[in-house]
Short mmCIF file of C-alpha atoms and ligand atoms in Angstrom, two decimals:
data_model
loop_
_atom_site.label_atom_id
_atom_site.label_comp_id
_atom_site.label_asym_id
_atom_site.label_seq_id
_atom_site.Cartn_x
_atom_site.Cartn_y
_atom_site.Cartn_z
CA MET A 29 0.00 0.00 0.00
CA SER A 30 1.41 3.42 -0.89
CA LYS A 31 2.39 5.66 1.97
CA ILE A 32 0.70 8.97 2.62
CA ILE A 33 1.31 12.17 4.56
CA ILE A 34 -1.08 12.90 7.42
CA ALA A 35 -1.19 16.56 8.48
CA VAL A 36 -2.60 17.20 11.96
CA ASP A 37 -3.24 20.87 12.73
CA GLY A 38 -5.19 22.66 15.42
CA TYR A 39 -5.08 24.60 18.66
CA SER A 40 -2.65 23.74 21.44
CA SER A 41 -3.58 21.02 23.95
CA CYS A 42 -6.33 19.49 21.79
CA GLY A 43 -4.57 16.15 21.79
CA LYS A 44 -2.78 16.67 18.46
CA SER A 45 0.61 15.31 19.53
CA SER A 46 -0.69 12.30 21.47
CA THR A 47 -3.02 11.39 18.62
CA ALA A 48 -0.43 11.93 15.89
CA LYS A 49 2.16 9.92 17.81
CA ALA A 50 -0.19 6.95 18.33
CA VAL A 51 -1.40 7.03 14.72
CA ALA A 52 2.21 7.02 13.47
CA LYS A 53 3.04 4.08 15.72
CA SER A 54 0.04 2.09 14.56
CA LEU A 55 0.76 2.71 10.86
CA GLY A 56 4.53 2.26 11.20
CA TYR A 57 5.02 5.89 10.09
CA SER A 58 7.45 8.55 11.30
CA TYR A 59 6.11 11.23 13.59
CA ILE A 60 7.27 14.85 13.64
CA ASP A 61 6.17 17.35 16.28
CA THR A 62 6.75 20.72 14.59
CA GLY A 63 5.76 22.61 17.75
CA ALA A 64 8.87 21.11 19.36
CA MET A 65 10.97 22.70 16.60
CA TYR A 66 9.51 26.17 17.26
CA ARG A 67 9.94 25.62 21.00
CA ALA A 68 13.60 24.64 20.50
CA VAL A 69 14.24 27.82 18.49
CA THR A 70 12.50 29.81 21.24
CA LEU A 71 14.67 28.19 23.91
CA TYR A 72 17.77 29.16 21.94
CA PHE A 73 16.54 32.76 21.55
CA ILE A 74 15.90 32.96 25.32
CA GLN A 75 19.29 31.47 26.20
CA LYS A 76 21.16 33.77 23.81
CA HIS A 77 19.00 36.85 24.52
CA ILE A 78 18.12 37.21 20.84
CA SER A 79 15.86 40.18 20.18
CA VAL A 80 12.74 39.17 18.24
CA THR A 81 12.83 42.51 16.42
CA ASN A 82 16.45 42.39 15.28
CA GLU A 83 16.41 40.60 11.91
CA LYS A 84 20.22 40.44 11.72
CA GLU A 85 20.49 38.75 15.12
CA ILE A 86 17.69 36.36 14.13
CA THR A 87 19.37 35.41 10.84
CA ASN A 88 22.67 34.79 12.64
CA ALA A 89 20.94 32.74 15.32
CA LEU A 90 19.12 30.61 12.72
CA SER A 91 22.42 29.81 11.03
CA GLU A 92 23.76 28.54 14.37
CA ILE A 93 20.77 26.36 15.20
CA SER A 94 20.56 22.70 14.34
CA ILE A 95 17.41 20.80 15.28
CA ASP A 96 16.91 17.08 14.93
CA PHE A 97 14.82 14.28 16.40
CA ARG A 98 16.34 11.16 17.92
CA ARG A 99 14.61 8.05 19.16
CA ASN A 100 15.38 7.00 22.74
CA ALA A 101 15.53 3.42 24.09
CA GLU A 102 11.74 3.45 24.71
CA GLY A 103 11.12 4.39 21.09
CA GLN A 104 10.10 7.99 21.86
CA ASN A 105 11.22 10.81 19.60
CA HIS A 106 13.09 13.53 21.48
CA VAL A 107 14.06 16.90 20.09
CA TYR A 108 17.73 17.91 20.11
CA LEU A 109 19.01 21.47 19.90
CA ASN A 110 22.62 21.63 18.73
CA GLY A 111 23.16 18.06 19.90
CA LEU A 112 21.54 18.48 23.33
CA ASN A 113 18.31 16.78 24.38
CA VAL A 114 15.91 19.66 25.18
CA GLU A 115 12.68 17.63 25.17
CA ASP A 116 11.83 18.47 28.82
CA GLU A 117 13.09 22.04 28.87
CA ILE A 118 11.02 23.16 25.86
CA ARG A 119 7.77 22.05 27.56
CA LYS A 120 8.21 24.49 30.47
CA LEU A 121 5.92 27.49 30.80
CA TYR A 122 8.70 30.09 30.38
CA VAL A 123 9.28 28.69 26.88
CA ALA A 124 5.53 28.34 26.15
CA ASN A 125 5.05 32.00 27.08
CA ARG A 126 7.52 33.14 24.40
CA VAL A 127 6.98 30.60 21.62
CA SER A 128 4.13 32.37 19.84
CA GLU A 129 6.13 35.56 19.28
CA VAL A 130 9.14 33.60 18.00
CA SER A 131 7.03 31.37 15.73
CA ALA A 132 5.39 34.47 14.23
CA ILE A 133 8.75 35.59 12.72
CA ALA A 134 8.79 34.99 8.94
CA SER A 135 12.46 33.95 8.71
CA VAL A 136 12.03 31.46 11.57
CA ARG A 137 9.04 29.92 9.83
CA HIS A 138 10.80 29.68 6.47
CA ALA A 139 13.76 27.87 8.04
CA MET A 140 11.49 25.39 9.87
CA VAL A 141 9.18 24.78 6.88
CA ASP A 142 12.18 23.99 4.64
CA GLN A 143 13.38 21.41 7.13
CA GLN A 144 9.87 19.93 7.57
CA ARG A 145 9.41 19.50 3.82
CA LYS A 146 12.68 17.59 3.60
CA MET A 147 11.43 15.27 6.35
CA GLY A 148 8.33 14.47 4.27
CA LYS A 149 10.15 13.56 1.05
CA LYS A 150 9.64 9.82 1.57
CA LYS A 151 6.02 10.11 2.80
CA GLY A 152 4.90 7.66 5.51
CA LEU A 153 4.74 10.58 7.92
CA VAL A 154 2.38 12.05 10.51
CA MET A 155 3.26 15.68 11.20
CA ASP A 156 1.49 17.89 13.71
CA GLY A 157 1.50 21.66 14.00
CA ARG A 158 -0.46 24.72 12.93
CA ASP A 159 0.28 25.12 9.22
CA ILE A 160 1.02 21.59 8.04
CA GLY A 161 -2.09 21.18 5.88
CA THR A 162 -2.10 24.81 4.70
CA VAL A 163 1.59 25.63 4.10
CA VAL A 164 4.03 22.77 4.70
CA PHE A 165 2.15 20.01 2.85
CA PRO A 166 -0.84 21.57 1.06
CA ASP A 167 -1.06 18.32 -0.97
CA ALA A 168 -1.12 16.01 2.07
CA GLU A 169 -3.44 13.07 1.37
CA LEU A 170 -5.15 13.41 4.77
CA LYS A 171 -5.60 16.62 6.74
CA ILE A 172 -7.02 16.72 10.25
CA PHE A 173 -7.96 19.90 12.13
CA MET A 174 -8.39 19.40 15.88
CA THR A 175 -10.34 21.64 18.23
CA ALA A 176 -11.56 21.42 21.85
CA ASP A 177 -13.11 23.66 24.48
CA PRO A 178 -10.38 25.99 25.95
CA LEU A 179 -11.17 25.04 29.56
CA VAL A 180 -10.85 21.33 28.78
CA ARG A 181 -7.58 22.07 27.00
CA ALA A 182 -6.30 23.97 30.06
CA GLN A 183 -7.24 21.06 32.33
CA ARG A 184 -5.41 18.58 30.09
CA ARG A 185 -2.34 20.83 30.03
CA GLN A 186 -2.44 21.17 33.84
CA ILE A 187 -2.40 17.39 34.25
CA GLU A 188 0.43 17.06 31.71
CA LEU A 189 2.51 19.71 33.51
CA MET A 190 1.80 18.08 36.89
CA THR A 191 3.21 14.77 35.67
CA LYS A 192 6.38 16.73 34.86
CA GLY A 193 6.52 18.29 38.33
CA GLU A 194 5.18 21.76 37.40
CA THR A 195 2.16 22.81 39.46
CA LEU A 196 0.30 25.75 37.95
CA ASP A 197 -3.00 27.54 38.41
CA LEU A 198 -5.72 26.62 35.94
CA GLU A 199 -6.31 30.34 35.28
CA GLU A 200 -2.65 30.89 34.43
CA ILE A 201 -2.68 27.98 31.98
CA LEU A 202 -5.99 29.08 30.46
CA SER A 203 -4.64 32.57 29.95
CA ASN A 204 -1.49 31.18 28.27
CA ILE A 205 -3.67 29.04 25.98
CA GLU A 206 -6.01 31.91 25.07
CA ASN A 207 -3.12 34.24 24.48
CA ARG A 208 -1.39 31.70 22.21
CA ASP A 209 -4.64 31.04 20.29
CA LYS A 210 -4.95 34.75 19.66
CA ILE A 211 -1.38 35.17 18.40
CA ASP A 212 -1.42 31.90 16.41
CA THR A 213 -4.67 32.73 14.58
CA THR A 214 -4.02 36.42 13.92
CA ARG A 215 -0.34 36.49 12.95
CA ALA A 216 0.45 37.68 9.41
CA GLU A 217 2.75 34.77 8.57
CA SER A 218 0.89 31.45 8.07
CA PRO A 219 -1.78 31.91 10.75
CA LEU A 220 -3.50 28.87 12.22
CA ARG A 221 -6.54 28.10 10.11
CA LYS A 222 -8.37 25.04 8.92
CA ALA A 223 -7.45 23.99 5.37
CA LEU A 224 -10.54 23.84 3.15
CA ASP A 225 -10.08 20.10 2.66
CA ALA A 226 -9.26 19.30 6.32
CA ILE A 227 -11.54 17.14 8.45
CA GLU A 228 -12.40 18.75 11.77
CA ILE A 229 -12.35 16.66 14.96
CA ASP A 230 -13.64 18.26 18.18
CA THR A 231 -11.96 16.33 20.98
CA THR A 232 -13.74 17.98 23.94
CA PHE A 233 -15.66 14.82 24.80
CA MET A 234 -13.36 12.26 23.19
CA THR A 235 -10.83 9.90 24.72
CA LEU A 236 -7.39 9.56 23.20
CA ASP A 237 -8.26 6.07 21.91
CA GLU A 238 -11.34 7.44 20.14
CA GLN A 239 -9.29 10.20 18.51
CA VAL A 240 -6.66 7.73 17.33
CA ASP A 241 -9.26 5.27 15.99
CA GLN A 242 -10.99 8.03 14.07
CA VAL A 243 -7.79 9.21 12.36
CA ILE A 244 -6.74 5.63 11.52
CA LEU A 245 -10.17 4.98 10.03
CA LEU A 246 -9.84 8.09 7.87
CA ALA A 247 -6.29 7.10 6.85
CA ASP A 248 -7.54 3.63 5.83
CA MET A 249 -10.27 5.23 3.73
CA VAL A 250 -7.76 7.49 1.99
CA MET A 251 -5.28 4.66 1.38
CA ASN A 252 -7.94 2.36 -0.06
CA ARG A 253 -9.48 5.00 -2.26
O1 LIG B 4 2.14 22.40 19.40
P1 LIG B 4 2.85 23.23 20.46
O2 LIG B 4 1.92 23.80 21.49
O3 LIG B 4 4.02 22.54 21.06
O4 LIG B 4 3.44 24.48 19.62
C1 LIG B 4 4.16 25.50 20.24
C2 LIG B 4 3.97 26.81 19.51
O5 LIG B 4 4.59 26.76 18.24
C3 LIG B 4 2.52 27.23 19.29
O6 LIG B 4 2.18 28.31 20.13
C4 LIG B 4 2.45 27.68 17.86
C5 LIG B 4 3.78 27.37 17.26
N1 LIG B 4 3.70 26.48 16.11
C6 LIG B 4 3.57 27.06 14.87
O7 LIG B 4 3.46 28.28 14.77
N2 LIG B 4 3.56 26.27 13.76
C7 LIG B 4 3.66 24.94 13.86
N3 LIG B 4 3.67 24.20 12.74
C8 LIG B 4 3.77 24.33 15.13
C9 LIG B 4 3.76 25.13 16.24
#
C-alpha cells in the first residue's frame, strides 16, 4: 500500500501530539512534532538573549541552530538542539510563554518549513503543528484539524505539567492558551486556520483512543481510495 502524509493541525492542547504519535506508531510511520521545533528555536533565543525585532540577530541565530529528532531506548522521539536533548526544557511554561512571538517571525518559519518538507520527502509521515495542511504540505493526502473547548484544553495541560513536576494555576494555563490562540490565529505569517479540505475533529468529549481510531479509520479510507 502506498504511503501517505497525514497533516494534523489545530489549537494547542487538543490532543494533536498524542493522537499523531499513536497514529504514526500504529501505521509504522514517522512522527514529527513541529511545535517542538519552534519551541527549540524559542529556547535558543531565550538562552542567547536574541531580540525578536532584530532581523540580523535572528538570521545569525538561525544559522547557528541545528534541530533534529532522535529516538530514545523506549522508542520515543526527542528533540535535540545543537546536539543536546531539550525535550523536557522546551515544555516548560517560560518557553511556552515566548513561543508564539518567535514562531510568528517569517524567517524562523521559512527555516522550519524547509526542514519539515525535507522530512516528508519519503512520505509515511504524521506531522502535527499549525500550518502543516495549509503551508508545509498543502497536498497532504489526509488533513485533520483538531479543536476542543479551551477550559478542557487547560485542564489537560495542567495534568500534563503536573506529571512533569510543574504545578500551575488553571487560570494561568488558560490565559497562556487563550493568548497563544490569539497570536497563532491572527499572525500575518501562516496563521493557524483550517485547510478547506481538512476534516475537523472536536476532541472535547473524546478519549485519546477514540481520537486515534478516528484518524486511523480516515487514513484507511484514503489509502484504499
Ligand atoms: O504544538 P505546540 O503547542 O508545542 O506548539 C508550540 C507553539 O509553536 C505554538 O504556540 C504555535 C507554534 N507552532 C507554529 O506556529 N507552527 C507549527 N507548525 C507548530 C507550532
